[in-house]
mmCIF file of C-alpha atoms in Angstrom:
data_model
loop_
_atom_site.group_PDB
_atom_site.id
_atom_site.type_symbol
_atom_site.label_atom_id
_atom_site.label_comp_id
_atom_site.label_asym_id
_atom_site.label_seq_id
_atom_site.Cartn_x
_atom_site.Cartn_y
_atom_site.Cartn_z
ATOM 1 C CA UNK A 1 0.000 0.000 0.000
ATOM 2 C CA UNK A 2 1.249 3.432 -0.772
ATOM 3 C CA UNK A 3 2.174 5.953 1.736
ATOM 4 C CA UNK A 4 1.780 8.872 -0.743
ATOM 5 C CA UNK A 5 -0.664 11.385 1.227
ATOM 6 C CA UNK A 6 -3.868 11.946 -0.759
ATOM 7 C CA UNK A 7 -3.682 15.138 -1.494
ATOM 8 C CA UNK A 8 -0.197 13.609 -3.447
ATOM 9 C CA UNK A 9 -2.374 10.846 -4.933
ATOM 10 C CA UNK A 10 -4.974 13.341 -6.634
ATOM 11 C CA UNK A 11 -2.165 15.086 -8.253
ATOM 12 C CA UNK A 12 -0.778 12.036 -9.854
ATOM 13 C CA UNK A 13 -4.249 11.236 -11.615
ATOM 14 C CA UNK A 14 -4.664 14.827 -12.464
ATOM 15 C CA UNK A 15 -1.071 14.250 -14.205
ATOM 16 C CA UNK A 16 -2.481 11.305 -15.943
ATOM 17 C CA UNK A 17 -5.508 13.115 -17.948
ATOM 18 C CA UNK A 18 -2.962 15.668 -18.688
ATOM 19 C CA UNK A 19 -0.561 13.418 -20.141
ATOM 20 C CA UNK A 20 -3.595 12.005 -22.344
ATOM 21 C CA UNK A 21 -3.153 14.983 -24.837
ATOM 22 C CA UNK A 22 0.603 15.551 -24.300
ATOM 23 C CA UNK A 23 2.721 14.864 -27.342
ATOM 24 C CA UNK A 24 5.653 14.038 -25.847
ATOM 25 C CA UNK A 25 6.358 10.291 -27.361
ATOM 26 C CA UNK A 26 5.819 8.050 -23.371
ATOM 27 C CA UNK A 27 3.363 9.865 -22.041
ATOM 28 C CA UNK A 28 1.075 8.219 -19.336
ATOM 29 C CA UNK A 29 -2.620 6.478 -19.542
ATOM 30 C CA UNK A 30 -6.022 6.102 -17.694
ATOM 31 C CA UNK A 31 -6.240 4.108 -14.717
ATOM 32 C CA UNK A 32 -8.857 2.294 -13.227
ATOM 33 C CA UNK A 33 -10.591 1.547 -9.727
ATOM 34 C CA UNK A 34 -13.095 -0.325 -8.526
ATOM 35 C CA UNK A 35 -16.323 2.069 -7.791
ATOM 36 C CA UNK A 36 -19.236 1.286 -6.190
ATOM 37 C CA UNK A 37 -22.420 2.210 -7.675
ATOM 38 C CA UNK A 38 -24.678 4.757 -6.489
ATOM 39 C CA UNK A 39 -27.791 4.029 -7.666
ATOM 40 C CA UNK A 40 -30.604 2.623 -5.615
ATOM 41 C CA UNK A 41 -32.159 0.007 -7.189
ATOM 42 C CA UNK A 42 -36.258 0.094 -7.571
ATOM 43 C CA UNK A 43 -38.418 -0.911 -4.315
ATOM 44 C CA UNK A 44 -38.720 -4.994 -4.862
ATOM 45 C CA UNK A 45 -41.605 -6.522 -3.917
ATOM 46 C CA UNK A 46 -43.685 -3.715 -3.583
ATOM 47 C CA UNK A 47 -47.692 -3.600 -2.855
ATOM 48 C CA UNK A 48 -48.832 -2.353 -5.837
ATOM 49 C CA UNK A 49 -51.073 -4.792 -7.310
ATOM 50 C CA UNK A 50 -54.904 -4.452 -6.932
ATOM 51 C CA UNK A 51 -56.403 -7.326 -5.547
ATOM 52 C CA UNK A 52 -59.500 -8.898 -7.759
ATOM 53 C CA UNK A 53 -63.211 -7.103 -7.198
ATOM 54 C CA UNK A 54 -64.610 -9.398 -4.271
ATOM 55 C CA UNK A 55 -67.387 -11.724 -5.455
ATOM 56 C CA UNK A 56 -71.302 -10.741 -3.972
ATOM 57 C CA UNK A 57 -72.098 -12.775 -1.255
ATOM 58 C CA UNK A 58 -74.658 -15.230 -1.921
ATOM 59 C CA UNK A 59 -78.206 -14.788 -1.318
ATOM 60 C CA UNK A 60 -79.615 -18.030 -1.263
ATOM 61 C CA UNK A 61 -80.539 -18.852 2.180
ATOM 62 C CA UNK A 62 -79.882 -22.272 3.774
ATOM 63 C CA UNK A 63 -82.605 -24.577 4.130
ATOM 64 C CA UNK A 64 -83.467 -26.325 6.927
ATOM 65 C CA UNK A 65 -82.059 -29.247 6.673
ATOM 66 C CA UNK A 66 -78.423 -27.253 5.451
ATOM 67 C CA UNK A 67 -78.600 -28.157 2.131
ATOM 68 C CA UNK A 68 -77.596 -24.730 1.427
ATOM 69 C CA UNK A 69 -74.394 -24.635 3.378
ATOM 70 C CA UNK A 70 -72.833 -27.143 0.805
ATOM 71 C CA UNK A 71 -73.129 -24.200 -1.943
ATOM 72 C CA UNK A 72 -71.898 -21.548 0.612
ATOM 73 C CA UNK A 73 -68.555 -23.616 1.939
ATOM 74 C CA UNK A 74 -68.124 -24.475 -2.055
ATOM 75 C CA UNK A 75 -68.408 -20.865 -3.296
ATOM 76 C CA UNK A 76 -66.599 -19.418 -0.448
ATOM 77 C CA UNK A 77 -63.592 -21.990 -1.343
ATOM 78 C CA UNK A 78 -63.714 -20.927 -4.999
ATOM 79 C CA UNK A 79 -63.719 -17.081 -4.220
ATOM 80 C CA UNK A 80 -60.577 -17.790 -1.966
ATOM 81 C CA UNK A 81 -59.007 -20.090 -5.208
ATOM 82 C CA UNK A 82 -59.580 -16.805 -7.191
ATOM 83 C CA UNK A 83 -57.829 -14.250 -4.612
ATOM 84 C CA UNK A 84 -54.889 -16.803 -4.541
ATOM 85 C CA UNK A 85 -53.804 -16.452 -7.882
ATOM 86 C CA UNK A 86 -54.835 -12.871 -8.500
ATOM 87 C CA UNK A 87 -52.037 -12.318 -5.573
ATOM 88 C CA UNK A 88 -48.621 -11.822 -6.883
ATOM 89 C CA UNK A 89 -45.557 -13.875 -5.053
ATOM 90 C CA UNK A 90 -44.033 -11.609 -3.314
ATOM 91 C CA UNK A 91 -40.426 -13.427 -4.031
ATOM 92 C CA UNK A 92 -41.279 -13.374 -7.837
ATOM 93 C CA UNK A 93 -42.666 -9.914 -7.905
ATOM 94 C CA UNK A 94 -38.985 -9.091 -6.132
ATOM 95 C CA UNK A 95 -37.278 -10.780 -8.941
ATOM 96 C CA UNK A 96 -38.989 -9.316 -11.800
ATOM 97 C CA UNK A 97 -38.201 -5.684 -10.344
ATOM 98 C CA UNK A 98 -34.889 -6.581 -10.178
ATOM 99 C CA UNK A 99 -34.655 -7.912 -13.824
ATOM 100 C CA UNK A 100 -36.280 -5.148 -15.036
ATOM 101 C CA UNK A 101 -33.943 -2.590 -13.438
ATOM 102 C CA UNK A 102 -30.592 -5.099 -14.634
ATOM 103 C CA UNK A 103 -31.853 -4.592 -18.558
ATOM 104 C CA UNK A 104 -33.020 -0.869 -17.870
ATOM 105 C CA UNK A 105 -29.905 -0.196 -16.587
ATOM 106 C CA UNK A 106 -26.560 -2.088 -18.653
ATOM 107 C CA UNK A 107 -23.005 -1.715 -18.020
ATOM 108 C CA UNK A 108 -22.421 0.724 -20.867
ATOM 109 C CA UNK A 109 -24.710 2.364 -22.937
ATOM 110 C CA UNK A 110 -24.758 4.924 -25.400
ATOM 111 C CA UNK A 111 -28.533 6.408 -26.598
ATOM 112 C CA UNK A 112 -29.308 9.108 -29.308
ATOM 113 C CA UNK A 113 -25.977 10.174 -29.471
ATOM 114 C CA UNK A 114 -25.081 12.851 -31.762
ATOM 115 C CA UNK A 115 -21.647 14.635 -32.078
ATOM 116 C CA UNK A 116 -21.267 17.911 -33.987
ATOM 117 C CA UNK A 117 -17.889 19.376 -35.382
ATOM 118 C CA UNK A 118 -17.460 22.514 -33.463
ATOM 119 C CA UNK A 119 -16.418 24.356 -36.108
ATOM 120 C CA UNK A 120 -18.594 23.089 -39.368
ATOM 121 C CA UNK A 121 -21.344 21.388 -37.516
ATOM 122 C CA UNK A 122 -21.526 18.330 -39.372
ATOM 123 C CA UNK A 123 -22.407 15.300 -37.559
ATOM 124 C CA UNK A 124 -19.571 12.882 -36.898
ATOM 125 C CA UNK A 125 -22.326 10.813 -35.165
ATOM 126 C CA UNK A 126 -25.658 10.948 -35.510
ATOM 127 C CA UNK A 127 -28.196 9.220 -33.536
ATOM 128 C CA UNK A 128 -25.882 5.962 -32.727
ATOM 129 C CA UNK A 129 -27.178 3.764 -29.923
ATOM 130 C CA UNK A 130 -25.901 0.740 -28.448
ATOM 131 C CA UNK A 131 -25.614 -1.483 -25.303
ATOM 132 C CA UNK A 132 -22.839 -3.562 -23.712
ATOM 133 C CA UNK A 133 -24.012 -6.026 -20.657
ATOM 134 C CA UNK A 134 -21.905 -7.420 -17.882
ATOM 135 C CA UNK A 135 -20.211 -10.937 -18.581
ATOM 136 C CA UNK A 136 -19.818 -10.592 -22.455
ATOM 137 C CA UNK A 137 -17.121 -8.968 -24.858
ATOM 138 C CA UNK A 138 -18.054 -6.580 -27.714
ATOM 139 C CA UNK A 139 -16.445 -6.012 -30.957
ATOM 140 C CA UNK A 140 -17.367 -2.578 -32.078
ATOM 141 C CA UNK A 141 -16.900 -2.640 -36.336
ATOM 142 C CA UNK A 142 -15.556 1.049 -37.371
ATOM 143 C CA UNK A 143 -15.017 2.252 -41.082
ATOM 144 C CA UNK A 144 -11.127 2.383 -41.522
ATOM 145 C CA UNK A 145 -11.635 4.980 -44.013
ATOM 146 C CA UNK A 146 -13.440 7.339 -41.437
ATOM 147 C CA UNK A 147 -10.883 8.062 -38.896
ATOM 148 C CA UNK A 148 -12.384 11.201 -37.324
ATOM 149 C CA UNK A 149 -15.095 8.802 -36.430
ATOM 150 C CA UNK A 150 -13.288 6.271 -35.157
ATOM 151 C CA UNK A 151 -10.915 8.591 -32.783
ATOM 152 C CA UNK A 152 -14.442 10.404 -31.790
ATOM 153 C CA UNK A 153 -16.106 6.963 -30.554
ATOM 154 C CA UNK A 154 -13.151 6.469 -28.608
ATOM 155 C CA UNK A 155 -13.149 9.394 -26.861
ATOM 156 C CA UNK A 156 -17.131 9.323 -26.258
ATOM 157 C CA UNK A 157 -16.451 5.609 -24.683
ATOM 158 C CA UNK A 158 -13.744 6.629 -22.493
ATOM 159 C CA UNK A 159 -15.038 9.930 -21.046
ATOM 160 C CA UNK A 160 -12.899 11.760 -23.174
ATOM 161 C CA UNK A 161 -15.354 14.070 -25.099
ATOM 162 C CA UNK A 162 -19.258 14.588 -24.591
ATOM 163 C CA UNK A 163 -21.657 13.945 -27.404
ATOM 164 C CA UNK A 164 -23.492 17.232 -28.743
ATOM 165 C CA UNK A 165 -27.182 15.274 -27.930
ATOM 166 C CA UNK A 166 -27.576 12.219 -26.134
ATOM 167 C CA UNK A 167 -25.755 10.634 -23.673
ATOM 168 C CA UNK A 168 -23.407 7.937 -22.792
ATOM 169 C CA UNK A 169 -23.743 6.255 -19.658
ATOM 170 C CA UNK A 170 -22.296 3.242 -17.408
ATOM 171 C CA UNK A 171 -25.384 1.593 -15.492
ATOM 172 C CA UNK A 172 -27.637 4.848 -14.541
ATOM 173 C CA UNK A 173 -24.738 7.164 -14.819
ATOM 174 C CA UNK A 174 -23.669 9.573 -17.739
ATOM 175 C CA UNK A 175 -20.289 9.502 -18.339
ATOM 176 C CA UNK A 176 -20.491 13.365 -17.847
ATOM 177 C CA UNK A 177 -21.535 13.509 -14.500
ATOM 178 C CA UNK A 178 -18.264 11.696 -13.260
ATOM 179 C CA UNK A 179 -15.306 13.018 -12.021
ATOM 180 C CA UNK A 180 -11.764 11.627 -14.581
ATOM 181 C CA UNK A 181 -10.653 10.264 -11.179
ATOM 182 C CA UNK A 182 -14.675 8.216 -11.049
ATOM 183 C CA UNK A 183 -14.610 7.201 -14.474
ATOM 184 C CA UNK A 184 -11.032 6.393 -15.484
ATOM 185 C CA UNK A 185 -10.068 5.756 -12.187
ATOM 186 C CA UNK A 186 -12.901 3.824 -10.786
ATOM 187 C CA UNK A 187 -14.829 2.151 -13.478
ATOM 188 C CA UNK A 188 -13.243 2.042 -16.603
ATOM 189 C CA UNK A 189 -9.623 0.536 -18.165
ATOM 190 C CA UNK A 190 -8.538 1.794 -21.251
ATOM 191 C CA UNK A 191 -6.103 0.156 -23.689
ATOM 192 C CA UNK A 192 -5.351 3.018 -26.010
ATOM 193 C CA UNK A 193 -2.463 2.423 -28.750
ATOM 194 C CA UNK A 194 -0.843 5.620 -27.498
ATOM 195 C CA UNK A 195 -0.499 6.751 -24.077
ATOM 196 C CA UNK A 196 -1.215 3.235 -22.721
ATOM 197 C CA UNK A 197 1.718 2.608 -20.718
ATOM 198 C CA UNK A 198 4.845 4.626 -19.652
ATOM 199 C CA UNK A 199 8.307 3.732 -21.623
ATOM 200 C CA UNK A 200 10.066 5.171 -19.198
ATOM 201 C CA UNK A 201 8.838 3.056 -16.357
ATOM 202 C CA UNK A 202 9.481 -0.845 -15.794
ATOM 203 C CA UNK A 203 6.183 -3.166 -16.601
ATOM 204 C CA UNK A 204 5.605 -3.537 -12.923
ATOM 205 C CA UNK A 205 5.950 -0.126 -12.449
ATOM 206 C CA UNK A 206 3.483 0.766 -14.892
ATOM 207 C CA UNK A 207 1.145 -1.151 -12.963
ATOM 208 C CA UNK A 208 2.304 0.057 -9.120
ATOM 209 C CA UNK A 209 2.295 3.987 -11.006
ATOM 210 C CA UNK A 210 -2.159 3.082 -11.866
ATOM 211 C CA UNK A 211 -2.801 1.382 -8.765
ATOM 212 C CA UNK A 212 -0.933 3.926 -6.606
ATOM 213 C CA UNK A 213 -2.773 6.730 -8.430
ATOM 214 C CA UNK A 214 -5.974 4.727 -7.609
ATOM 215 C CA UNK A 215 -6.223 6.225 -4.131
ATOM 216 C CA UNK A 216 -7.306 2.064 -3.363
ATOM 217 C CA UNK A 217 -6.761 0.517 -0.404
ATOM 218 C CA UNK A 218 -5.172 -2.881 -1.264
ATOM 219 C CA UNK A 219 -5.104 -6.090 1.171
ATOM 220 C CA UNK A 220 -1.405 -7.058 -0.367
ATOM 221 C CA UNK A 221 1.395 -4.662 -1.522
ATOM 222 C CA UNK A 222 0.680 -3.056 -4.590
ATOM 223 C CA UNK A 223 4.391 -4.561 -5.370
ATOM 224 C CA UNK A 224 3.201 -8.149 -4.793
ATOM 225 C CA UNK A 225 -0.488 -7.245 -6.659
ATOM 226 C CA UNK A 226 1.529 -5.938 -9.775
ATOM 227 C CA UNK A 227 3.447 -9.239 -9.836
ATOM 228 C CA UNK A 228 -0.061 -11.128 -9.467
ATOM 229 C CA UNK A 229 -1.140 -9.375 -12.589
ATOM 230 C CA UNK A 230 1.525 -9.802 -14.572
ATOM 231 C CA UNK A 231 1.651 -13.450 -13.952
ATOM 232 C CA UNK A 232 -2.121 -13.985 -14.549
ATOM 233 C CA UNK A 233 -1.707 -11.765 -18.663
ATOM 234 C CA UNK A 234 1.645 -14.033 -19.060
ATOM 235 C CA UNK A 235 3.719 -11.531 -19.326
ATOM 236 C CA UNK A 236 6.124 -13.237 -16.355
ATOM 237 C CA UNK A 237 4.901 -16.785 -16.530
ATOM 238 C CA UNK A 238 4.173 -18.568 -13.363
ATOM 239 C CA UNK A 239 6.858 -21.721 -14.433
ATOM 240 C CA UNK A 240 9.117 -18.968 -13.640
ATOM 241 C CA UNK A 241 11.138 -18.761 -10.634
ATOM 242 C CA UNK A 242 11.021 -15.445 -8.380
ATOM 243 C CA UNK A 243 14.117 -14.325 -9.810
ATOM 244 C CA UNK A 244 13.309 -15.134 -13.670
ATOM 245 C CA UNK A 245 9.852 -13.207 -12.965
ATOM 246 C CA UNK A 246 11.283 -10.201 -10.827
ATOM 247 C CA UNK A 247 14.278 -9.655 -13.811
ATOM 248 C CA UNK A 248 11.535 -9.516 -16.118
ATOM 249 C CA UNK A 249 9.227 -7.237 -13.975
ATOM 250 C CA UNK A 250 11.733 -4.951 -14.318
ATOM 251 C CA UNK A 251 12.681 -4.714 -17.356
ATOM 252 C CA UNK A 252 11.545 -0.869 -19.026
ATOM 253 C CA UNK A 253 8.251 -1.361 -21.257
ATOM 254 C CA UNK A 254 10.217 0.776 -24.512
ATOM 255 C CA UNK A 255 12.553 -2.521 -24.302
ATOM 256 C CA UNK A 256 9.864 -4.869 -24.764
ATOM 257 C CA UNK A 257 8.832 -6.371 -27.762
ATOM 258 C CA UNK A 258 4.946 -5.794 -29.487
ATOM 259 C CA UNK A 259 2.761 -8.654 -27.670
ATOM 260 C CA UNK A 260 4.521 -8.328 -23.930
ATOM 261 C CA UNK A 261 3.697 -4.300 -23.968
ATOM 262 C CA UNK A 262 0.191 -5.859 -24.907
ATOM 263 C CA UNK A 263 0.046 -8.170 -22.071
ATOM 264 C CA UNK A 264 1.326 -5.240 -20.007
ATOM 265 C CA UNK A 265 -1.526 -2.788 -21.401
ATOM 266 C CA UNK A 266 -4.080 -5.392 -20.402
ATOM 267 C CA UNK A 267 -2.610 -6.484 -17.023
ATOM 268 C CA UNK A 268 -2.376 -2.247 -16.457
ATOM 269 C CA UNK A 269 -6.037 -1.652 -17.510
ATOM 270 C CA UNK A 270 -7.423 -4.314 -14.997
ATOM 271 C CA UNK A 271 -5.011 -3.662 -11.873
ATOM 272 C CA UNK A 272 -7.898 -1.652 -10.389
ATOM 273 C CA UNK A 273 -10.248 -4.307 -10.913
ATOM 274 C CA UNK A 274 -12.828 -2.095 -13.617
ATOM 275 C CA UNK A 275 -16.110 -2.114 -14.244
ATOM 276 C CA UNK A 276 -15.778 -1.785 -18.103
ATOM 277 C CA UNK A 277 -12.443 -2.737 -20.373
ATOM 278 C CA UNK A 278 -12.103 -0.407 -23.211
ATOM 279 C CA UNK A 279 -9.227 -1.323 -25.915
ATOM 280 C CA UNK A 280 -8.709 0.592 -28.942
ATOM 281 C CA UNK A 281 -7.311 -1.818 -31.733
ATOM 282 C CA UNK A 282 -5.291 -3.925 -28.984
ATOM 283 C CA UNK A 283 -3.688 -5.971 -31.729
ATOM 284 C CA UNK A 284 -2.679 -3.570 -34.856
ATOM 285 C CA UNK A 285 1.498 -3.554 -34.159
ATOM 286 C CA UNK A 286 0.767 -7.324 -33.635
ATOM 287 C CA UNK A 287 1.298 -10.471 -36.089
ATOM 288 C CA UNK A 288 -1.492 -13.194 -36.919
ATOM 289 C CA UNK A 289 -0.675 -15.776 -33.018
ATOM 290 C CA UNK A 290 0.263 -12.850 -31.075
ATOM 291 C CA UNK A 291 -3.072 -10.927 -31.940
ATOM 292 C CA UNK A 292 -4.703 -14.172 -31.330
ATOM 293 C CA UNK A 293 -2.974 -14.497 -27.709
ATOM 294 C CA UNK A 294 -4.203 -10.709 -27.107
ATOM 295 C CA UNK A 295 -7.278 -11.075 -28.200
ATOM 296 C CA UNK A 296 -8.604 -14.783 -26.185
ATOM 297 C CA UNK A 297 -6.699 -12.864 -23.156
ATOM 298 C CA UNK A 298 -8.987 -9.770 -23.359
ATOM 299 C CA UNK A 299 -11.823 -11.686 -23.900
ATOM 300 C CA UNK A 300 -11.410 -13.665 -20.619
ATOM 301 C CA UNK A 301 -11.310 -10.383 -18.539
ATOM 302 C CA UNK A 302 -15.277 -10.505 -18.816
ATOM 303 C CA UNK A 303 -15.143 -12.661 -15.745
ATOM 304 C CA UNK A 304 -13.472 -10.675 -12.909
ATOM 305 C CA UNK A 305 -12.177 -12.224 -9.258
ATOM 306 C CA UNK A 306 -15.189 -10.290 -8.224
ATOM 307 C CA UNK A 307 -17.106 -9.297 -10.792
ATOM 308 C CA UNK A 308 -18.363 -9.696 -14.534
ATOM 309 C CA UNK A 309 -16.766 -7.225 -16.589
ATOM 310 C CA UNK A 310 -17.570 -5.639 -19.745
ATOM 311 C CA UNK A 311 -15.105 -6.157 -22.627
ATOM 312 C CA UNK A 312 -15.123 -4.036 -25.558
ATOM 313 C CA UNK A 313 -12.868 -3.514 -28.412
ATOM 314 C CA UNK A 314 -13.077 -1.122 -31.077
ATOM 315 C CA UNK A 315 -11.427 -2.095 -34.524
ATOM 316 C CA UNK A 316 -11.492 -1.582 -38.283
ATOM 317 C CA UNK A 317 -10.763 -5.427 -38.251
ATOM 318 C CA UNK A 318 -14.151 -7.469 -39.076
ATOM 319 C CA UNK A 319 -11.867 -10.612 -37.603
ATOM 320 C CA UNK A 320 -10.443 -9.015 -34.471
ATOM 321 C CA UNK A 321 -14.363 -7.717 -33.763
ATOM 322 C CA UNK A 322 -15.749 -11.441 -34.611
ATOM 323 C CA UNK A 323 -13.365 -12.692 -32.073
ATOM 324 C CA UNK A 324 -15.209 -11.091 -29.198
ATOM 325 C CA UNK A 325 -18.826 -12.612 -28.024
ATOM 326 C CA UNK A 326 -20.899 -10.113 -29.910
ATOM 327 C CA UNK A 327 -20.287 -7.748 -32.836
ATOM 328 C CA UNK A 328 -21.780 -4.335 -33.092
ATOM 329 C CA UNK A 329 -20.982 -3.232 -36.501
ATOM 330 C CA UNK A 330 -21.310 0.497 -36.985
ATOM 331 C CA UNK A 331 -19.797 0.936 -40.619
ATOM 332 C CA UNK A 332 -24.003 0.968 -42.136
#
C-alpha cells in the first residue's frame, strides 16, 4: 500500500488526464478503480397490485335441513381459489423488479448520441445507440476509411469528449456527470495504442504507477499485486522462478517487444479491478498468433475475481471484432 498522502495521490491522476493529450512520445494512460455504484435500485416486492373485485355474497338462504351450506362452503372456497392467484408472489414480484432494473440499466450504454464538429457542424455521429451487458465482450466494427469517427467513438467511450445530444452512460450514470478520477479511475480501463503505458517506467511499475494513483486501499502490496497481474496476462509466466519473474518485472516497457507491452496494457487496464475494459485496436502492431494471444486474453477479462466485466474492443478489423462474443458493426 502506498504511503503517498492523498492530497499527493490526486495530483498524480490529475497528471495522468494531462498526459492524455501531451505529445511528448511516453506519455502516461487512464487508470482504473473499482467504484461502487450509487444508484438505488427500484423498491422490490412492492404492494402495488390491486387485488380482484370481491365476489357478492350469496343470497340463497340455507334450508333447513343445510342443504344450502354445501353451496356456501363451495363458493366461499372458490372465491378464496380466485384471490390466490390474482395475488402476486411476493419473491417473484422481487425478482422481476430486479430484472427489469438489470436490462433498464446495462453496463455501458450509449442512446441518441449525436456529435457535432465545433467548427462546421456536421455530424460525426448521428443518432448511434448501443448497449454492452456485464459478462460478455463486444467487438465494435468502425469504417477504416473514417478516422475522425473512429478517434471520436473512442473518446465518447472513455469519457474523453461529450456527445453534442444524447448521452453515454455506465449503469444509470452519464459519463459526464463523473469526475476523470470516477470514471477512469474507478470504473473504466482503457487500452489506447498511445499513451497506454509509460516507456520510461518498468512493466511492474506501470502497474504500481495506476494502482498507486488509484487512491485504493489494497489487502497485499501493490508490489506483490503488480506481480499477481503480470503473472495472470503471461507476461512473467508462473513456471518462472522469483528471480526469472522479478528480472523480467523490471525490465523498461520501450525494451519490450509488441505482444509483452500488450500483455502489459491489459494487465495495467485491470489492476484496479474495472467495471468496463475499453481497448482501442489492442492488436494492430501485432502479427497473426500474437493478436490471437491478445485477443482470447482480453476476452477472458469478462469474468473478474469479483465481478463480470464488460469487454469491448473497437477495430477496423471485421476478424479481431468477430473474435469477441458479440459484434456491433457500426460501418451501415
Amino acid at each position: 500500500m502506498s504511503n503517498q498522502e492523498p492530497q499527493e495521490r490526486t495530483d498524480a491522476v490529475e497528471e495522468l488526464d494531462e498526459l492524455m493529450t501531451d505529445e511528448s512520445p511516453e506519455p502516461g494512460m487512464g487508470y482504473t478503480i473499482e467504484y461502487d455504484d450509487d444508484t438505488d435500485g427500484a423498491d422490490a416486492g412492492a404492494d402495488d397490485t390491486d387485488t380482484a373485485d370481491a365476489e357478492p355474497e350469496a343470497t340463497a338462504e340455507p334450508s333447513a335441513d343445510g342443504a344450502g351450506t354445501d353451496d356456501e362452503e363451495a363458493a366461499a372456497a372458490a372465491n378464496t381459489a380466485a384471490a390466490a392467484l390474482d395475488e402476486p408472489d411476493e419473491e417473484d414480484s422481487a425478482d422481476d423488479v430486479d430484472d427489469s432494473v438489470f436490462r433498464a440499466y446495462p453496463m455501458f450504454s450509449m442512446r441518441g448520441v449525436t456529435v457535432a464538429d465545433a467548427k462546421t457542424g456536421e455530424h460525426i455521429w448521428n443518432d448511434l445507440t448501443m448497449r454492452c451487458e456485464a459478462g460478455t465482450s463486444y467487438g465494435v466494427l468502425v469504417d477504416a476509411h473514417n478516422t475522425r469517427q473512429h478517434d471520436t467513438l473512442v473518446a465518447l467511450m472513455a469519457g474523453f469528449a461529450h456527445p453534442t445530444e444524447g448521452s453515454v452512460m455506465t449503469k444509470s450514470t452519464p459519463l459526464h456527470d463523473l469526475t476523470p478520477l470516477e470514471l477512469r479511475g474507478h470504473r473504466i480501463g482503457v487500452l489506447l495504442q498511445q499513451f497506454a503505458l509509460r516507456g520510461d517506467l518498468s512493466a511492474a511499475a506501470n502497474l504500481e504507477y495506476a494502482m498507486d494513483a488509484s487512491n485504493r486501499n489494497y489487502l497485499k502490496p501493490i508490489a506483490v499485486l503488480a506481480q499477481e497481474l503480470l503473472t495472470r496476462v503471461g507476461f512473467a509466466p508462473s513456471g518462472d522462478d522469483n528471480a526469472t519473474q522479478a528480472e523480467r518485472s523490471r525490465a523498461l516497457v520501450r525494451t519490450l517487444g509488441a505482444v509483452d507491452r500488450a500483455r502489459v496494457m491489459v494487465a495495467r487496464a485491470i489492476a484496479t479491478d474495472p467495471d468496463i475494459v475499453l481497448a482501442d485496436e489492442p492488436t494492430a502492431t501485432l502479427d497473426e498468433a500474437d493478436a490471437a494471444t491478445i485477443l482470447d486474453l482480453l476476452r477472458a477479462q469478462v469474468h473478474g475475481e469479483s465481478k463480470q466485466r464488460t469487454v469491448i474492443v473497437v477495430t477496423t478489423d471485421p476478424h479481431v471484432a468477430g473474435a469477441m462474443d458479440e459484434t456491433i458493426d457500426l460501418t451501415h
